[in-house]
Tab-separated table of C-alpha atoms in Angstrom:
chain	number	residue	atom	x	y	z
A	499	UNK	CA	91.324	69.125	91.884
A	500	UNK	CA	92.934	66.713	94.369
A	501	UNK	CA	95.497	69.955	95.465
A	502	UNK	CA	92.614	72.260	96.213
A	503	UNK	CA	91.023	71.536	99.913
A	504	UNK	CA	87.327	70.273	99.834
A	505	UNK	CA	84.962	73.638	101.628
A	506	UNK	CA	82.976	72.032	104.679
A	507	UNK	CA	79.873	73.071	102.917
A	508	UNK	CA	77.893	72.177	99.285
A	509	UNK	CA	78.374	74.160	96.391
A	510	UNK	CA	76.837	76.895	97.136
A	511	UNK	CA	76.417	80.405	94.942
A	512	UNK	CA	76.459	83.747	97.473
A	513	UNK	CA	76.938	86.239	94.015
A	514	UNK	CA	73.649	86.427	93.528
A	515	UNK	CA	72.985	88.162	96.782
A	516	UNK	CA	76.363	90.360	96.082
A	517	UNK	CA	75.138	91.505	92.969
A	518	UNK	CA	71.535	92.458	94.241
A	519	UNK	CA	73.391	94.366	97.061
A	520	UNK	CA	76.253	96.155	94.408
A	521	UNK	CA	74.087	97.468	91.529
A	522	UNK	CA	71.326	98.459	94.245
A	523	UNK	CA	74.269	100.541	95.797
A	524	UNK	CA	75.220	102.119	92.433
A	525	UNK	CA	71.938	102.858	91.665
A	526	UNK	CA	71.807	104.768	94.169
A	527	UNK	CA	75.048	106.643	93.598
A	528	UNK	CA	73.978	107.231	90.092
A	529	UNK	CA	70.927	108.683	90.976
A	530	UNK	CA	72.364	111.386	93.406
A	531	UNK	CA	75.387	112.114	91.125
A	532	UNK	CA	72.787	112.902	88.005
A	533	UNK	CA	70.718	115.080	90.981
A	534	UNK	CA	74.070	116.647	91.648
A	535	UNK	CA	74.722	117.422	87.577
A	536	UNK	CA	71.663	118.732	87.501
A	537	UNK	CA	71.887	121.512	90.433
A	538	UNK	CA	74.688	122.810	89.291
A	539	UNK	CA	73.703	123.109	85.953
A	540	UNK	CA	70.249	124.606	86.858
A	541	UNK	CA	72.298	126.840	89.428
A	542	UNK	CA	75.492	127.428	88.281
A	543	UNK	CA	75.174	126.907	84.433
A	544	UNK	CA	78.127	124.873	84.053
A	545	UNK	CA	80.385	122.104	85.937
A	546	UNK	CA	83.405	122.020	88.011
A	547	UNK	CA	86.344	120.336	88.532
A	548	UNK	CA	85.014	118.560	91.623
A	549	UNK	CA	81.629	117.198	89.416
A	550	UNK	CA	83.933	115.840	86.525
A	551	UNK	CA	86.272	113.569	89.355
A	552	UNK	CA	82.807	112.425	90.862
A	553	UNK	CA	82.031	111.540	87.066
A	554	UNK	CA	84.880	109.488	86.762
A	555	UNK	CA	84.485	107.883	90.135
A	556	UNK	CA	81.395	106.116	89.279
A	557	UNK	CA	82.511	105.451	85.838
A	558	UNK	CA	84.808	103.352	87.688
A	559	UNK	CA	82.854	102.356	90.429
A	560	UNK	CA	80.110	100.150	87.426
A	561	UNK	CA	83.334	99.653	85.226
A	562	UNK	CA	84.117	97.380	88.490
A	563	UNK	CA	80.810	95.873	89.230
A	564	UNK	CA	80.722	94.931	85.548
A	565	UNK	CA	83.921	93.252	85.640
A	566	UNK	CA	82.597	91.428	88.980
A	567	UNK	CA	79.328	90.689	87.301
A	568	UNK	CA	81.318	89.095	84.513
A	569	UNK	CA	83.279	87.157	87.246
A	570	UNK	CA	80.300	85.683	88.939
A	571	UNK	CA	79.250	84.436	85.417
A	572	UNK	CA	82.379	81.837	85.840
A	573	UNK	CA	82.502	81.642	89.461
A	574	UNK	CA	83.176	84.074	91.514
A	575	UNK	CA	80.795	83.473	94.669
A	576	UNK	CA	80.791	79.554	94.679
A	577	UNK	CA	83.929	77.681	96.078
A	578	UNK	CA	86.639	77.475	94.220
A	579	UNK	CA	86.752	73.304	94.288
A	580	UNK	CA	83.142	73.129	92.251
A	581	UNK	CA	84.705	75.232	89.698
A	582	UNK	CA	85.790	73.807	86.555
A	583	UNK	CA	89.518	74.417	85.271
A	584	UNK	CA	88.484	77.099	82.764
A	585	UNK	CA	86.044	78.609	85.441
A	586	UNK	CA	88.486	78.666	87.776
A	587	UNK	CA	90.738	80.874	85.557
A	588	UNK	CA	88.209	83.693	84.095
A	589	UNK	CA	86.642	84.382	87.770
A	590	UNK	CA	90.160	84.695	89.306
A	591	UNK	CA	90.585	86.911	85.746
A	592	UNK	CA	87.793	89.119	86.407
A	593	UNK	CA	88.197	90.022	89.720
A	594	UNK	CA	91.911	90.857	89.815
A	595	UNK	CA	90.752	93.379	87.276
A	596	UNK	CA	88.102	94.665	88.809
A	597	UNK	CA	90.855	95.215	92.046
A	598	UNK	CA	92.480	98.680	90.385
A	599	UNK	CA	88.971	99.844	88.905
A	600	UNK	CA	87.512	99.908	92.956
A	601	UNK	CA	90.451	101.718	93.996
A	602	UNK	CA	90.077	104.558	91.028
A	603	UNK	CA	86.703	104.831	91.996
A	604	UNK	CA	87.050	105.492	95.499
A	605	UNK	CA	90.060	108.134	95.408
A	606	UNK	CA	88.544	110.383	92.654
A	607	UNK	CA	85.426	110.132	95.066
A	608	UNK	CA	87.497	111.340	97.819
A	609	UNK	CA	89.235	113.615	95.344
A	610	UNK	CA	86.229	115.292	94.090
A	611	UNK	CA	85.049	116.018	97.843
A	612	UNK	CA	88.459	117.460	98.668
A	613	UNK	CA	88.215	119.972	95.975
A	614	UNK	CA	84.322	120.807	97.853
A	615	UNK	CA	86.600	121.140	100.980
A	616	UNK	CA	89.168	123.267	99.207
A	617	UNK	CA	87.032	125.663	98.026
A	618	UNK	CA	84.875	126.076	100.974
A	619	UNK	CA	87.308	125.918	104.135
A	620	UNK	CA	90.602	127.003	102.063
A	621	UNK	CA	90.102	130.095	103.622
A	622	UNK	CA	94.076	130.074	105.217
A	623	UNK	CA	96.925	128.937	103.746
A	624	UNK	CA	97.742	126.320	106.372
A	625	UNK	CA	94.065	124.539	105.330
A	626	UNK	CA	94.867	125.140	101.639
A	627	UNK	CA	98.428	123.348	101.351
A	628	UNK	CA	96.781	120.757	104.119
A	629	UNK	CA	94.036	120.024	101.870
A	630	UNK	CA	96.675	119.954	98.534
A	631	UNK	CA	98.440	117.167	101.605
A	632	UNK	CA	95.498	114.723	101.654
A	633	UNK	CA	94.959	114.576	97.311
A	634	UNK	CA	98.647	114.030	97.014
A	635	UNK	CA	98.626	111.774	99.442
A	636	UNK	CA	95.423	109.859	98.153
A	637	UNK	CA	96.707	109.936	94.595
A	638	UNK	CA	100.282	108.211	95.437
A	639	UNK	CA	99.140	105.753	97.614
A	640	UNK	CA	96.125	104.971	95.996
A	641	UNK	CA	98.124	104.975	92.614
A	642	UNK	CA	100.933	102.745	94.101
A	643	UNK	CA	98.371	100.091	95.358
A	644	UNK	CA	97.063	99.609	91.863
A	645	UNK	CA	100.443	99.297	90.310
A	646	UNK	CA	101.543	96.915	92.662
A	647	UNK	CA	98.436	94.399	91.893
A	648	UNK	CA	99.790	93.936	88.351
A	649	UNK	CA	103.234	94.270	89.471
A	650	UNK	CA	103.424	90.715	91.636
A	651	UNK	CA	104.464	88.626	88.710
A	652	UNK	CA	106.955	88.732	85.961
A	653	UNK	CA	103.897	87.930	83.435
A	654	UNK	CA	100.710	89.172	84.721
A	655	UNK	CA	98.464	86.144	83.713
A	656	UNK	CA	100.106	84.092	86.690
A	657	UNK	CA	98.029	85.615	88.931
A	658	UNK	CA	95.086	83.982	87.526
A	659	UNK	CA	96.766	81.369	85.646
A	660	UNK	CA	99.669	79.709	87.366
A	661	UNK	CA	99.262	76.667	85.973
A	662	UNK	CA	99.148	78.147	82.410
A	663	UNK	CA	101.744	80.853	82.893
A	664	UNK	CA	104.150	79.866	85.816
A	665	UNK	CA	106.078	82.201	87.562
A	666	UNK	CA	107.563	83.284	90.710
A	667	UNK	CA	105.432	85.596	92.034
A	668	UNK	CA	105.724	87.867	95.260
A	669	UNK	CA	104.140	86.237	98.489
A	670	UNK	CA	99.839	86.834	98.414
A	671	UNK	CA	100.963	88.361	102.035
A	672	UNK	CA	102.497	91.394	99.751
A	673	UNK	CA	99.240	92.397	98.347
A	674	UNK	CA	97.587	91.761	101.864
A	675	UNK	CA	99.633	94.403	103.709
A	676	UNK	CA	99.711	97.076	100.720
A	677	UNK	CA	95.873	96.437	101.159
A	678	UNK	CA	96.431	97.154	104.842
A	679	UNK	CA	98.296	100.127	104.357
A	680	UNK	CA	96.095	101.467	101.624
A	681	UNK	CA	93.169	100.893	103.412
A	682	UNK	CA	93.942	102.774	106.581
A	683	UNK	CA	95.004	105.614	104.947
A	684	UNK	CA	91.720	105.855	103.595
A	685	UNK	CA	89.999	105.203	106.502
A	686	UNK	CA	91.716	108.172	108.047
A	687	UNK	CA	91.372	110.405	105.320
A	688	UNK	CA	87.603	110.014	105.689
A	689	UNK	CA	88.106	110.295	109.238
A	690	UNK	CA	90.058	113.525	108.274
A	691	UNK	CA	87.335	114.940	106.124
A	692	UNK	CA	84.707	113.905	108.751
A	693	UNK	CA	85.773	116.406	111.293
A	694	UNK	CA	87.360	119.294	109.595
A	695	UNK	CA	83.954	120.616	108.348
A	696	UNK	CA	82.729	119.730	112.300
A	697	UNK	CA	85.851	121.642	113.484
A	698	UNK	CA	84.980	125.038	111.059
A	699	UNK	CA	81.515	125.076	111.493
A	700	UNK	CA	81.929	124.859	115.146
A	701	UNK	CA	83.763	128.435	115.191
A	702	UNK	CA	81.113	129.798	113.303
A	703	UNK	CA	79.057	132.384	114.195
A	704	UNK	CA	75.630	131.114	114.028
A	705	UNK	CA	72.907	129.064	116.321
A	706	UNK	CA	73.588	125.268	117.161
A	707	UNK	CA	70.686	124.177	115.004
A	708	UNK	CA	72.107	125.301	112.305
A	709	UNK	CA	75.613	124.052	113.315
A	710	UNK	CA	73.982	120.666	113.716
A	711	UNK	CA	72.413	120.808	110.397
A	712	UNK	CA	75.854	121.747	108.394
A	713	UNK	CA	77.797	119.467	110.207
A	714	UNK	CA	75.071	116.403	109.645
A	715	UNK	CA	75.269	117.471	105.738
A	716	UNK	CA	78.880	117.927	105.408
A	717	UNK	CA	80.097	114.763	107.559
A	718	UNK	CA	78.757	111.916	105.708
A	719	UNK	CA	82.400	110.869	105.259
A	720	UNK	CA	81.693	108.990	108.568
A	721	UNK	CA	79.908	106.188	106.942
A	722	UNK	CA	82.787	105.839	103.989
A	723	UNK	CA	84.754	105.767	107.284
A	724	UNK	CA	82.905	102.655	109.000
A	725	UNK	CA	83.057	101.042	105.168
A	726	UNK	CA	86.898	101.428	105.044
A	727	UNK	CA	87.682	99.617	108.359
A	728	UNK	CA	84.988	96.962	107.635
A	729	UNK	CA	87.171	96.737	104.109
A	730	UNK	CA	90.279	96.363	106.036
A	731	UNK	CA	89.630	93.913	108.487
A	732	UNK	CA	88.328	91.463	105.967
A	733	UNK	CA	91.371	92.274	103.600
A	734	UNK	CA	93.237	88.499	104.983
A	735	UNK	CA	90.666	87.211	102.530
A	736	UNK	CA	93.077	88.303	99.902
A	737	UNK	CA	95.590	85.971	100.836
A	738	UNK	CA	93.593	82.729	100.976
A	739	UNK	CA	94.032	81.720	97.018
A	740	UNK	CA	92.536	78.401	98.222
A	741	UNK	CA	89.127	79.109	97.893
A	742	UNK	CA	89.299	82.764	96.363
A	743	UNK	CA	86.286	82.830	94.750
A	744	UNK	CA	84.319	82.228	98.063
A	745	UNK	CA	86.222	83.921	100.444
A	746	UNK	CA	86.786	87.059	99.071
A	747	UNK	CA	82.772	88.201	98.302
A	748	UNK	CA	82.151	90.163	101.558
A	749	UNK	CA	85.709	92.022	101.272
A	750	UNK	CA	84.442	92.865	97.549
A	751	UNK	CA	81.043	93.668	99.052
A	752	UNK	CA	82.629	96.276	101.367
A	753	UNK	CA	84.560	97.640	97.986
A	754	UNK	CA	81.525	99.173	96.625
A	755	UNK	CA	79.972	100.043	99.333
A	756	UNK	CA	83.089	101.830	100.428
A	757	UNK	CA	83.050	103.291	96.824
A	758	UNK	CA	79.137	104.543	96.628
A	759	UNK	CA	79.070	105.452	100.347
A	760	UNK	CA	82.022	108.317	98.891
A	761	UNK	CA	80.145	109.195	95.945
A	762	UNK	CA	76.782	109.732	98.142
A	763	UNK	CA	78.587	111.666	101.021
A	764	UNK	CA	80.392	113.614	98.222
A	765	UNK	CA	77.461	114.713	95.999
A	766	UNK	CA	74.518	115.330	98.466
A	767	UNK	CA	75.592	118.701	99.811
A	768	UNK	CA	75.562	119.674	96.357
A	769	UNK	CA	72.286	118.724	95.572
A	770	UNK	CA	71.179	120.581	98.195
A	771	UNK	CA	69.190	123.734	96.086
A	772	UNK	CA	66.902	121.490	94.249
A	773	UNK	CA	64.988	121.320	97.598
A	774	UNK	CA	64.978	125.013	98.502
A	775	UNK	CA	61.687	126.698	98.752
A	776	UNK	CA	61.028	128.953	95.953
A	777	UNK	CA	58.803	131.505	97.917
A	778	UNK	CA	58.653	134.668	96.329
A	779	UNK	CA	58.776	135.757	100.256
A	780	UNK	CA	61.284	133.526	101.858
A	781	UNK	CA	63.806	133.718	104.964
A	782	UNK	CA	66.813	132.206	103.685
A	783	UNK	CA	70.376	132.069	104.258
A	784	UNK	CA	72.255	133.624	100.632
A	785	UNK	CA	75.615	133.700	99.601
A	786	UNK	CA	76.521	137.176	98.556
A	787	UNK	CA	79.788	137.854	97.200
A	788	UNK	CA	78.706	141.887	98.013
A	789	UNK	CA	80.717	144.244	100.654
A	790	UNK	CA	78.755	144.773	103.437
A	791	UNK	CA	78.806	147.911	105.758
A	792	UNK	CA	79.089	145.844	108.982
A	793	UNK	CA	83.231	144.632	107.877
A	794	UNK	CA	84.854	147.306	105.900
A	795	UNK	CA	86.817	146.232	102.954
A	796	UNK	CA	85.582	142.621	103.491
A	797	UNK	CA	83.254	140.688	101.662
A	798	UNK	CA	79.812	139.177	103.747
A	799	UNK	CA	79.073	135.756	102.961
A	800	UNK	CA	76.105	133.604	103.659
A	801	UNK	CA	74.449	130.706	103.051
A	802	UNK	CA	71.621	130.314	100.559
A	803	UNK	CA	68.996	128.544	99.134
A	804	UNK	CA	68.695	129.916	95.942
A	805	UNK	CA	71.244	131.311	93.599
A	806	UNK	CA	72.262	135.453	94.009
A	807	UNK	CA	71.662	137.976	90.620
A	808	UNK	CA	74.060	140.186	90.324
A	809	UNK	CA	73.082	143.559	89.712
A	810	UNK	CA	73.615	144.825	86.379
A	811	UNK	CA	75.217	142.203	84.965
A	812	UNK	CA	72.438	139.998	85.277
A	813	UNK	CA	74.233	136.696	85.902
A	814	UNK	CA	74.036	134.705	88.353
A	815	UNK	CA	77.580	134.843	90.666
A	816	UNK	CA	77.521	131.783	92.809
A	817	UNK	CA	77.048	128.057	92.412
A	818	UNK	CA	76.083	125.253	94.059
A	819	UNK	CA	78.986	124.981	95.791
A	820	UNK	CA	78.673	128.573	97.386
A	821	UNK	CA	74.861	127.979	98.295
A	822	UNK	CA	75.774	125.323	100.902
A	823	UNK	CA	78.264	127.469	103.433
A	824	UNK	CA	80.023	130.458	104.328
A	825	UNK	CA	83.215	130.533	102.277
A	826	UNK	CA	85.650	133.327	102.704
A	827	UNK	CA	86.110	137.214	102.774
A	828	UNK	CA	88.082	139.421	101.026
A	829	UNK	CA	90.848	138.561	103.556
A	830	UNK	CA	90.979	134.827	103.929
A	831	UNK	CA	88.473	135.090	107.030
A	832	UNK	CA	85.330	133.676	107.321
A	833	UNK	CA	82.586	136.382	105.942
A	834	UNK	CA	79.813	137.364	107.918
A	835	UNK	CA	76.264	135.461	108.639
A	836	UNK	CA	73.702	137.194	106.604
A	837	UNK	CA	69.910	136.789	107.050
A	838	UNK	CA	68.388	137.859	103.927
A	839	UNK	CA	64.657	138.415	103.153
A	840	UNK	CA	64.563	138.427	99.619
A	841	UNK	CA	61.318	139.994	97.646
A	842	UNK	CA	61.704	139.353	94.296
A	843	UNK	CA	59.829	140.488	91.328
A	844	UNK	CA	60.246	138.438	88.555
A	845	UNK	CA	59.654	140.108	84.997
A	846	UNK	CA	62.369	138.626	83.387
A	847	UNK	CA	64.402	135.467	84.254
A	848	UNK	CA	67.327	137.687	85.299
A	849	UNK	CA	65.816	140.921	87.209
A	850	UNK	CA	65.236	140.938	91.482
A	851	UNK	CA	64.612	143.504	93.522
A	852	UNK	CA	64.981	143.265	97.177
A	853	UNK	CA	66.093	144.207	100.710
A	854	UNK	CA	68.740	143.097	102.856
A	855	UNK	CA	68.675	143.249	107.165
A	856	UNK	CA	72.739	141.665	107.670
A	857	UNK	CA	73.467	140.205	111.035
A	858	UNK	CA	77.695	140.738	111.359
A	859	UNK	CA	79.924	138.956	113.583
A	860	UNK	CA	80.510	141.613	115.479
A	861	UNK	CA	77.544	143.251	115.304
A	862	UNK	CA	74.240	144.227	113.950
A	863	UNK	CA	74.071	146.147	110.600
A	864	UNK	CA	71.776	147.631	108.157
A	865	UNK	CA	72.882	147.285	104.567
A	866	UNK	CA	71.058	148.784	101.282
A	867	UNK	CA	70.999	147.726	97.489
């Protein structure tokens, strides 16, 4: 004990307030990823690519407050002088697990929204193989940070151990700078996926309410944006193994709410037709995947609140996805902006009737059932 520095303070315990604050957060997420399983299933009828990464980002996201929950059991949150030997070990333990686990769950977050972004704004081939950029780019690096925690020492239990199990190990300033590296690339993928949707919608054809509205419910990557530089400045914590169970709680605080801030910004746009109106007279914005008389040979798209029947088939041909935006016409261009007032007369689950007044880019048009 006479090696480790004595803290200014008493021995006090901040977990408790970290783990309030961390399962609060996941509650959260978990809530508005089952709302997000549950529009698409009610919409769609099945689940995409994008919902299974978001599934596996908050499996990771609680596999990592778990392992930090288990690490404030021996420690981690006091300073590390108070700590016995043994406690000293298992928090250290804990949390250097718990390290890889936060940085799964935030890149299949951002994963899962980049396949969103993909199949809403890959509309060109420059956005498509810029998009297919930013996941390769978030797997490697993300994917090389992990590695590289487990990596430091020649037998992984120094790192929590070094009395036990010593080794020469890489500097602490090693892990600091990957962090650093790591970290800003996230930050600026956010950043990235913050203003390409504000870029798009703001070539769109429609009124700047509505531009505001997209833009406010496709940009929530701001705030995993914010979390990420918070998370970066406070990565030096990493370095100080002096009192590592007490220093490093806020940077581990910023983890997962880094991690459920991407998971919320990720999932609400897709919960987004549970709260449509269902009027059986409604002005709404639909998705159509139908040719419309106003662009020859292209498709008209529009948004919707409520999923499209396709006639004579009887299925529904959109999902949750497509309800949110305008995706693309039959040419890699932007479809047009269709108001739609639906009547619908519902004998059966899978039967509608109604009439369609389409508002092109270019002009106005008239187009029939």
């Amino acid at each position: 004990m006479s090696s480790i520095p004595k803290p200014s303070g008493p021995d006090v315990d901040i977990g408790h307030q970290f783990l309030v604050t961390s399962w609060i957060l996941y509650s959260i997420a978990t809530i508005v990823v089952a709302l997000r399983l549950f529009a698409q299933l009610k919409v769609n009828r099945k689940l995409g690519w994008g919902d299974g990464l978001m599934v596996i980002s908050l499996f990771f996201g609680i596999l990592s407050g778990i392992m930090l929950t288990i690490a404030h059991h021996y420690g981690f949150g006091r300073h590390f002088f108070y700590l016995t030997a043994s406690e000293r070990v298992k928090s250290q333990q804990f949390t250097f697990i718990n390290e890889p686990l936060g940085i799964a769950g935030s890149a299949f977050g951002r994963l899962s929204f980049m396949t969103l972004m993909y199949r809403l704004f890959g509309t060109t081939k420059y956005r498509r193989w810029f998009i297919i950029f930013l996941m390769g780019e978030t797997i490697v690096i993300n994917l090389v940070t992990a590695i590289t925690i487990f990596t430091q020492c020649p037998d992984v239990r120094s790192l929590w151990d070094p009395v036990g199990y010593p080794g020469k190990c890489w500097s602490p300033l090693v892990q600091e700078y990957t962090g650093f590296f790591q970290g800003s690339c996230n930050a600026a993928t956010d950043l990235t996926l913050t203003f390409l949707p504000a870029y798009i919608f703001w070539s769109l054809q429609m009124t700047m309410k509505m531009k505001l509205g997209l833009a406010s419910l496709m940009c929530l990557s701001i705030f995993a944006f914010i979390a990420s530089l918070v998370k970066v400045i406070l990565l030096k914590s990493l370095g100080e193994r002096s009192d590592y169970t007490f220093n490093t709680v806020p940077f581990f605080t910023w983890i997962n709410v880094e991690n459920t801030l991407v998971i919320i910004a990720a999932s609400i746009p897709m919960i987004r037709p549970l709260f449509a109106s269902p009027a059986k007279k409604t002005s709404s914005y639909e998705m159509n995947n139908r040719y419309g008389s106003a662009h020859a040979g292209n498709k008209g798209y529009a948004l919707s609140s409520r999923p499209h029947v396709s006639a004579g088939t009887g299925k529904f041909d959109n999902s949750s996805e497509e309800v949110i935006l305008p995706v693309q016409g039959g040419k890699g261009e932007l479809g047009s902006i269709v108001k739609t007032i639906a009547f619908t007369v519902k004998e059966d689950e899978e039967q509608a009737v109604g009439g369609d007044y389409g508002v092109a880019e270019r002009g106005w048009g008239i187009r029939k059932k």
